[in-house]
Short mmCIF file of C-alpha atoms in Angstrom, two decimals:
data_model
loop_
_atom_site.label_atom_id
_atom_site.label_comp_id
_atom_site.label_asym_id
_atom_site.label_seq_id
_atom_site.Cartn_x
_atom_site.Cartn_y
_atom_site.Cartn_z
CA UNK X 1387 262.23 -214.76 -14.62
CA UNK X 1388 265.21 -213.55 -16.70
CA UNK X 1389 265.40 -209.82 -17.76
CA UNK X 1390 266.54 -209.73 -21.39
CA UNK X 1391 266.33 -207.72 -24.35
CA UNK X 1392 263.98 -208.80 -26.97
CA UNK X 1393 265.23 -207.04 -30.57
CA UNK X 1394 261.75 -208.27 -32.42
CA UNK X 1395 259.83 -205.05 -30.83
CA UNK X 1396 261.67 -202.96 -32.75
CA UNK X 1397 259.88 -204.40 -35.79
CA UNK X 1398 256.25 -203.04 -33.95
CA UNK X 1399 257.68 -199.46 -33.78
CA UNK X 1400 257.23 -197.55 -36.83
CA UNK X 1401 259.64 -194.68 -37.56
CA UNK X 1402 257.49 -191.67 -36.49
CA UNK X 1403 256.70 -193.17 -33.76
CA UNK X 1404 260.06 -192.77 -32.89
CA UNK X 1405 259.66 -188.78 -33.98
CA UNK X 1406 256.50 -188.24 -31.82
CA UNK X 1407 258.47 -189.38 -28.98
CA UNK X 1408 261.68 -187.52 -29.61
CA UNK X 1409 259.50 -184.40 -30.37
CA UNK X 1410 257.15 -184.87 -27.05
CA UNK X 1411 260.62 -185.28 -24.97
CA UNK X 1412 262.59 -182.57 -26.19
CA UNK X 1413 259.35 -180.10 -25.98
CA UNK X 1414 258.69 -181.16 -22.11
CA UNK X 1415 262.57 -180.47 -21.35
CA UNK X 1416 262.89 -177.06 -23.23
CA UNK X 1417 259.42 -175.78 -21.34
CA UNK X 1418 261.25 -176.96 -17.84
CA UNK X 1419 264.02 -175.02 -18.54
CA UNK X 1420 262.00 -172.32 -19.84
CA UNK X 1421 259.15 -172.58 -16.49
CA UNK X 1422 262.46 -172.70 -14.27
CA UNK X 1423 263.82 -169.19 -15.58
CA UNK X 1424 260.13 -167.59 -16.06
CA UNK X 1425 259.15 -168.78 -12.54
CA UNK X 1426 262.36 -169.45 -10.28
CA UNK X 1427 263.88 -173.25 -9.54
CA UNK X 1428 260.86 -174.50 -6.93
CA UNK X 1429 258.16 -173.77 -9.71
CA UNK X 1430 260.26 -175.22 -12.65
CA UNK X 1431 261.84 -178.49 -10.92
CA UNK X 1432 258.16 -179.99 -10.27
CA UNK X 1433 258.04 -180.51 -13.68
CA UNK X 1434 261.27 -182.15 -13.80
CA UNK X 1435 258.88 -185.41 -13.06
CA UNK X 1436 256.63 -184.75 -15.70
CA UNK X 1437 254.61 -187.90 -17.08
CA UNK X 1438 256.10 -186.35 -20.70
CA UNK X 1439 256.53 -190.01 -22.45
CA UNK X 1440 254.08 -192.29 -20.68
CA UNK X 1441 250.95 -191.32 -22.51
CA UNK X 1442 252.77 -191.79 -25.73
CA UNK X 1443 254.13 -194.89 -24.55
CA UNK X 1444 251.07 -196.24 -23.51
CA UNK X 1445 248.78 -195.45 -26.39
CA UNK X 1446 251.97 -197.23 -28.74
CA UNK X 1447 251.50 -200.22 -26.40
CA UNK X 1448 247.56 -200.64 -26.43
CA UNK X 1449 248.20 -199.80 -29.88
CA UNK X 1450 250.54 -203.10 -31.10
CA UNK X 1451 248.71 -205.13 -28.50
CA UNK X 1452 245.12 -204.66 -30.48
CA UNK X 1453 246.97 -205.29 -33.62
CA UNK X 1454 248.67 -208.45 -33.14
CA UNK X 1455 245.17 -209.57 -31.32
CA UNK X 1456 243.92 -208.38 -35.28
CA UNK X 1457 246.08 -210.42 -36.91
CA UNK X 1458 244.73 -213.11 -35.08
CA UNK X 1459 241.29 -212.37 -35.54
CA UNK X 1460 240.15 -211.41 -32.09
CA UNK X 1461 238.52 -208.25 -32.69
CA UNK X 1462 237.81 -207.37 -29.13
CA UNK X 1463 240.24 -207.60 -26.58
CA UNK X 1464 241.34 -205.46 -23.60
CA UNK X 1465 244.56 -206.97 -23.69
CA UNK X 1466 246.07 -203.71 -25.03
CA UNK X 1467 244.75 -201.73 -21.70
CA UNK X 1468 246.02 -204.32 -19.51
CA UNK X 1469 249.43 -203.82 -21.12
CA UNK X 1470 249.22 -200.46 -20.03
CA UNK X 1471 248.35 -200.93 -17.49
CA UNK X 1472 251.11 -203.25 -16.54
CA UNK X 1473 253.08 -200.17 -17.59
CA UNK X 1474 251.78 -197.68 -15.00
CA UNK X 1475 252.73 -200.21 -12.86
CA UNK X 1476 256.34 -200.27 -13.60
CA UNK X 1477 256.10 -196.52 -13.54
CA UNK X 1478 254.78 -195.88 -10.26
CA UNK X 1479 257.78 -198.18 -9.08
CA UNK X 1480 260.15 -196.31 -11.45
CA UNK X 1481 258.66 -193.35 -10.20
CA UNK X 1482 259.59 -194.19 -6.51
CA UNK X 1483 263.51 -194.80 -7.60
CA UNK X 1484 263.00 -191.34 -9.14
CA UNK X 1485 262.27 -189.90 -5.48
CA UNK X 1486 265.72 -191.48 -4.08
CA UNK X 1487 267.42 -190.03 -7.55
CA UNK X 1488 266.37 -186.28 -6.79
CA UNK X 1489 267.06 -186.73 -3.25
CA UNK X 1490 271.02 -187.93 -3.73
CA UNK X 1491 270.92 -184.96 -5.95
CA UNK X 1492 269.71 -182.80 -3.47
CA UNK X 1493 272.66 -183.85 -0.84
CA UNK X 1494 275.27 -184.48 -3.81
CA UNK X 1495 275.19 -181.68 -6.20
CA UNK X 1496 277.31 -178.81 -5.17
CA UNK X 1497 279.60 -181.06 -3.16
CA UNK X 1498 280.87 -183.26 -5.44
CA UNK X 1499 281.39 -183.22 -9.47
CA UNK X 1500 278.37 -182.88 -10.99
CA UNK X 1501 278.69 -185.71 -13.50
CA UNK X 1502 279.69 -187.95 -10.33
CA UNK X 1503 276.55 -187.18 -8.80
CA UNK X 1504 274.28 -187.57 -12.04
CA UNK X 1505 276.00 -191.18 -12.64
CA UNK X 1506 275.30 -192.17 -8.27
CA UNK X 1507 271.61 -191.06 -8.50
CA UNK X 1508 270.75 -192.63 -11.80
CA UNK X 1509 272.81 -195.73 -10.10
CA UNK X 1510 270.18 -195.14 -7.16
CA UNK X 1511 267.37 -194.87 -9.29
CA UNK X 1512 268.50 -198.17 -11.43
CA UNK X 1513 268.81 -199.69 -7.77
CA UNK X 1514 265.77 -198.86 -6.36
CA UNK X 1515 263.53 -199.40 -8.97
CA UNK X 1516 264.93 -202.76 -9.58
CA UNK X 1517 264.73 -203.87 -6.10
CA UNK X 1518 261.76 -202.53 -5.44
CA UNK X 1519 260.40 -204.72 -8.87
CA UNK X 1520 262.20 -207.74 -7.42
CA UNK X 1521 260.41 -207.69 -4.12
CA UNK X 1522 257.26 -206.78 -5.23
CA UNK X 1523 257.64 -209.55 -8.00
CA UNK X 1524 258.56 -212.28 -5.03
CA UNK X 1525 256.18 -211.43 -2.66
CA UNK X 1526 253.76 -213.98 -2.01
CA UNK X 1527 250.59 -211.99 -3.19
CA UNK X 1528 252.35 -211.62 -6.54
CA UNK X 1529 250.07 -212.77 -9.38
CA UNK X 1530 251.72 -213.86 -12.50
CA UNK X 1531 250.37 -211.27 -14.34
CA UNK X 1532 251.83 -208.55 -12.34
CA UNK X 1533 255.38 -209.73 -13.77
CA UNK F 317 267.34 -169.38 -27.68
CA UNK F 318 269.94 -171.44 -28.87
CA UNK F 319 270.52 -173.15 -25.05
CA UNK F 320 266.39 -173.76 -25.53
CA UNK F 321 267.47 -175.63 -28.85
CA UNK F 322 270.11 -177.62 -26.94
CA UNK F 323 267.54 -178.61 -24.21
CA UNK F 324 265.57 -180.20 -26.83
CA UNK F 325 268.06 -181.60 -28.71
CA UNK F 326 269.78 -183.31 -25.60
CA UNK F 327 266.08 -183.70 -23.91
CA UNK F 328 264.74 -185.67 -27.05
CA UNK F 329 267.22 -187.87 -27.53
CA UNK F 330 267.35 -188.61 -23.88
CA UNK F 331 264.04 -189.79 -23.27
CA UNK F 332 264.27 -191.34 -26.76
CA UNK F 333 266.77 -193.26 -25.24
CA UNK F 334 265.07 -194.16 -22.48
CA UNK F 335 262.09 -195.28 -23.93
CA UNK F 336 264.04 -197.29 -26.70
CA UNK F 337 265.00 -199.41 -23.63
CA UNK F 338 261.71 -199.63 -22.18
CA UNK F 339 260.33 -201.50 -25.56
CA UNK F 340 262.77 -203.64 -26.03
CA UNK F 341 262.92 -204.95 -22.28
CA UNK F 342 261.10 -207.76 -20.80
CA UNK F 343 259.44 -208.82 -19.15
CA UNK F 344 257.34 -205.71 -19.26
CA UNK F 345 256.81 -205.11 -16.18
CA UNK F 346 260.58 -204.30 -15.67
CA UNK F 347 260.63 -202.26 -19.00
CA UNK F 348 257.58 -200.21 -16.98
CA UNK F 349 260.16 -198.87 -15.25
CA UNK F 350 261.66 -197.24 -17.80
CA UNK F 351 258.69 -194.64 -18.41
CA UNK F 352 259.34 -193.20 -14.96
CA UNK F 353 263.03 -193.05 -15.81
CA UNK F 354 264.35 -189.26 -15.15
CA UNK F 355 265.62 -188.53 -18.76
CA UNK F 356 264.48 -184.92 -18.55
CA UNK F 357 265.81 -184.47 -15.06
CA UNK F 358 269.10 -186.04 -16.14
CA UNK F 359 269.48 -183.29 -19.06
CA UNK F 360 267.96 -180.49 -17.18
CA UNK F 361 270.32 -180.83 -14.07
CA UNK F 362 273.49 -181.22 -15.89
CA UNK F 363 272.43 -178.13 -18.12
CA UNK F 364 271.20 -176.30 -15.32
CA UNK F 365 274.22 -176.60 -13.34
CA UNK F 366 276.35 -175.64 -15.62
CA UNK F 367 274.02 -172.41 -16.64
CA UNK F 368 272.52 -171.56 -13.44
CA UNK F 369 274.90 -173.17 -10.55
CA UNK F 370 274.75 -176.06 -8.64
CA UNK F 371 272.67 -174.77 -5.56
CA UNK F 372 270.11 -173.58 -8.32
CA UNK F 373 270.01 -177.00 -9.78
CA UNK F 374 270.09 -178.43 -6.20
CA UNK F 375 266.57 -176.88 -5.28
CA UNK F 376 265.09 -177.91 -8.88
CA UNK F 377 265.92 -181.61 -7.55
CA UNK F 378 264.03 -181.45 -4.41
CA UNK F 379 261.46 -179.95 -6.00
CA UNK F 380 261.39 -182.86 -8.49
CA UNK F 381 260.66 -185.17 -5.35
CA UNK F 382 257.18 -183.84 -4.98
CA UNK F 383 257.26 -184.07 -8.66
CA UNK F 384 257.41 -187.54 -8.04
CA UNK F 385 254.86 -187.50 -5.46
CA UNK F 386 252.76 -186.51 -8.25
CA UNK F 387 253.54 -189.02 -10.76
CA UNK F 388 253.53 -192.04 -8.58
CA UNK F 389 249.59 -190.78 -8.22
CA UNK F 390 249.17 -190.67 -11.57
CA UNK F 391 250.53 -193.68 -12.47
CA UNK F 392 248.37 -195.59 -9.71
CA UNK F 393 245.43 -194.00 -11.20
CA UNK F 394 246.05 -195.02 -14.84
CA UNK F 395 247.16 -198.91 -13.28
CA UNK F 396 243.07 -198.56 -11.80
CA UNK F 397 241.52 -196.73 -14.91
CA UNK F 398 243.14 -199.06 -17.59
CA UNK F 399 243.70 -202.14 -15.32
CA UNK F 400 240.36 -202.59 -13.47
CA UNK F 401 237.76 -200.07 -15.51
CA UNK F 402 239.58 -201.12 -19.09
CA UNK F 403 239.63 -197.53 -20.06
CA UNK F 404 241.34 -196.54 -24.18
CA UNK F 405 244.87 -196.01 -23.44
CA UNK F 406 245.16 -192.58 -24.46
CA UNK F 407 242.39 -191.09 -22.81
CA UNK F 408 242.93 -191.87 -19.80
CA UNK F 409 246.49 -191.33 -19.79
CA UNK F 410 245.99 -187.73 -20.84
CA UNK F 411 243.25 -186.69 -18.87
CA UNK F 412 244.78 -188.18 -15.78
CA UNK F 413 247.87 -185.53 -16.51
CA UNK F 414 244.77 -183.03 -14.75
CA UNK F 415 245.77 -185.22 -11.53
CA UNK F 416 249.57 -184.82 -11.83
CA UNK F 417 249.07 -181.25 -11.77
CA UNK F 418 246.65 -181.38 -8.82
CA UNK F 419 249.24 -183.09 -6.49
CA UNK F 420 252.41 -181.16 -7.86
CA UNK F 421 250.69 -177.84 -7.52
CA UNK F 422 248.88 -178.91 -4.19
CA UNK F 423 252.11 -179.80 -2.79
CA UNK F 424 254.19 -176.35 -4.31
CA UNK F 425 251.64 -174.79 -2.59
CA UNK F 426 251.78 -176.59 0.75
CA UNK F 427 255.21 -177.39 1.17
CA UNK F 428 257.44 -175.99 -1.27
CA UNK F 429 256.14 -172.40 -1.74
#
């Protein structure tokens, strides 16, 4: 299976969706910063890992999944919530790649520049999550539908 | 105030980004990826270091590993809730936020306090 970019889901995405998402992201990050100086760096960087876009994400997918069932008059489905499912997969193997990200932090920042060691642990994360999708998309238990 | 302003400007458009990716990426099991990507991390920790130092911005990121901890829970328990039970999206997505919380907080108190 081929990665690629498919330009048609923009069409799905109306504009304030967009603006819900933009809002909901730059809220989570301005409260971070805000818990981290209120309540000291240990406090403050657990929410660096906050699920801030997934349930927006999520409810969009489920959302354009029922619709286009709609439009082809299946009134009942649970395709949307598999979808999303499908999602929180991804994201608990995203999330794993974000472990190894805030861990080369951890050894890199300080020591080297600091825009050098944002660009190696996103690399990382990039790395890990992708492997992690391409063994776990391989292995022989692999349904289809987990792809 | 005005470095809260550029949190949320930079923050926003971040995970914007991010999530712009995440739609338009298949299959979409790959693009699931994307909704654990670190975009507020990313703009927090360059901010940060500049603001606060980089030994300050250091202990943010290990504290973002049992951050992690916490998300890769939640994210199993939406896969079961909207996978197996075929729970509404939102819903479930929100309320399981109550279990991110529980781990993060359980493990602040047991390991990072």
């Amino acid at each position: 299976m081929v990665i690629k970019l498919n330009f048609g889901a923009l069409k799905q995405t109306q504009w304030h969706e967009y603006v819900v998402r933009f809002l909901l992201g730059g809220l989570v990050t301005a409260i971070t910063g805000w818990l981290a100086e209120k309540f000291g760096p240990v406090f403050g960087g657990l929410f660096l890992a906050f699920p801030a876009i997934f349930p927006a994400s999520a409810t969009l997918l489920e959302k354009h999944e029922r619709e286009r069932k709609l439009k082809a008059g299946i009134t009942f489905t649970v395709r949307g919530r598999l979808a999303a499912a499908l999602d929180a997969r991804g994201a608990v193997i995203g999330s794993m790649g974000a472990m190894v990200f805030a861990f080369v932090l951890v050894k890199l920042l300080g020591k080297v520049n600091v825009w050098l060691s944002l660009v190696l642990a996103t690399a990382a994360w990039l790395a890990i999550s992708a492997g992690l999708w391409y063994v776990r998309k391989h292995h022989p238990w692999a349904r289809p539908s987990d792809c | 105030m005005s470095q809260l302003v550029v949190r949320f400007l930079l923050g926003g458009t971040l995970v914007s980004l991010f999530a712009l990716l995440g739609d338009l990426l298949r299959p979409k099991g790959f693009a699931g990826l994307f909704a654990a990507a670190p975009s507020v991390a990313l703009t927090t920790l360059a901010l940060t270091t500049f603001t606060q130092g980089a030994a300050w911005a250091s202990v943010e990121a290990r504290s973002m590993i049992a951050g992690e901890v916490a998300f890769a829970c939640y994210a199993v328990g939406c896969v079961y809730f909207l996978g197996v039970r075929h729970l509404r999206a939102t819903p479930t997505s929100l309320v399981m936020l109550t279990l991110w919380g529980a781990v993060a907080f359980g493990l602040y108190w047991a390991v990072l306090r």
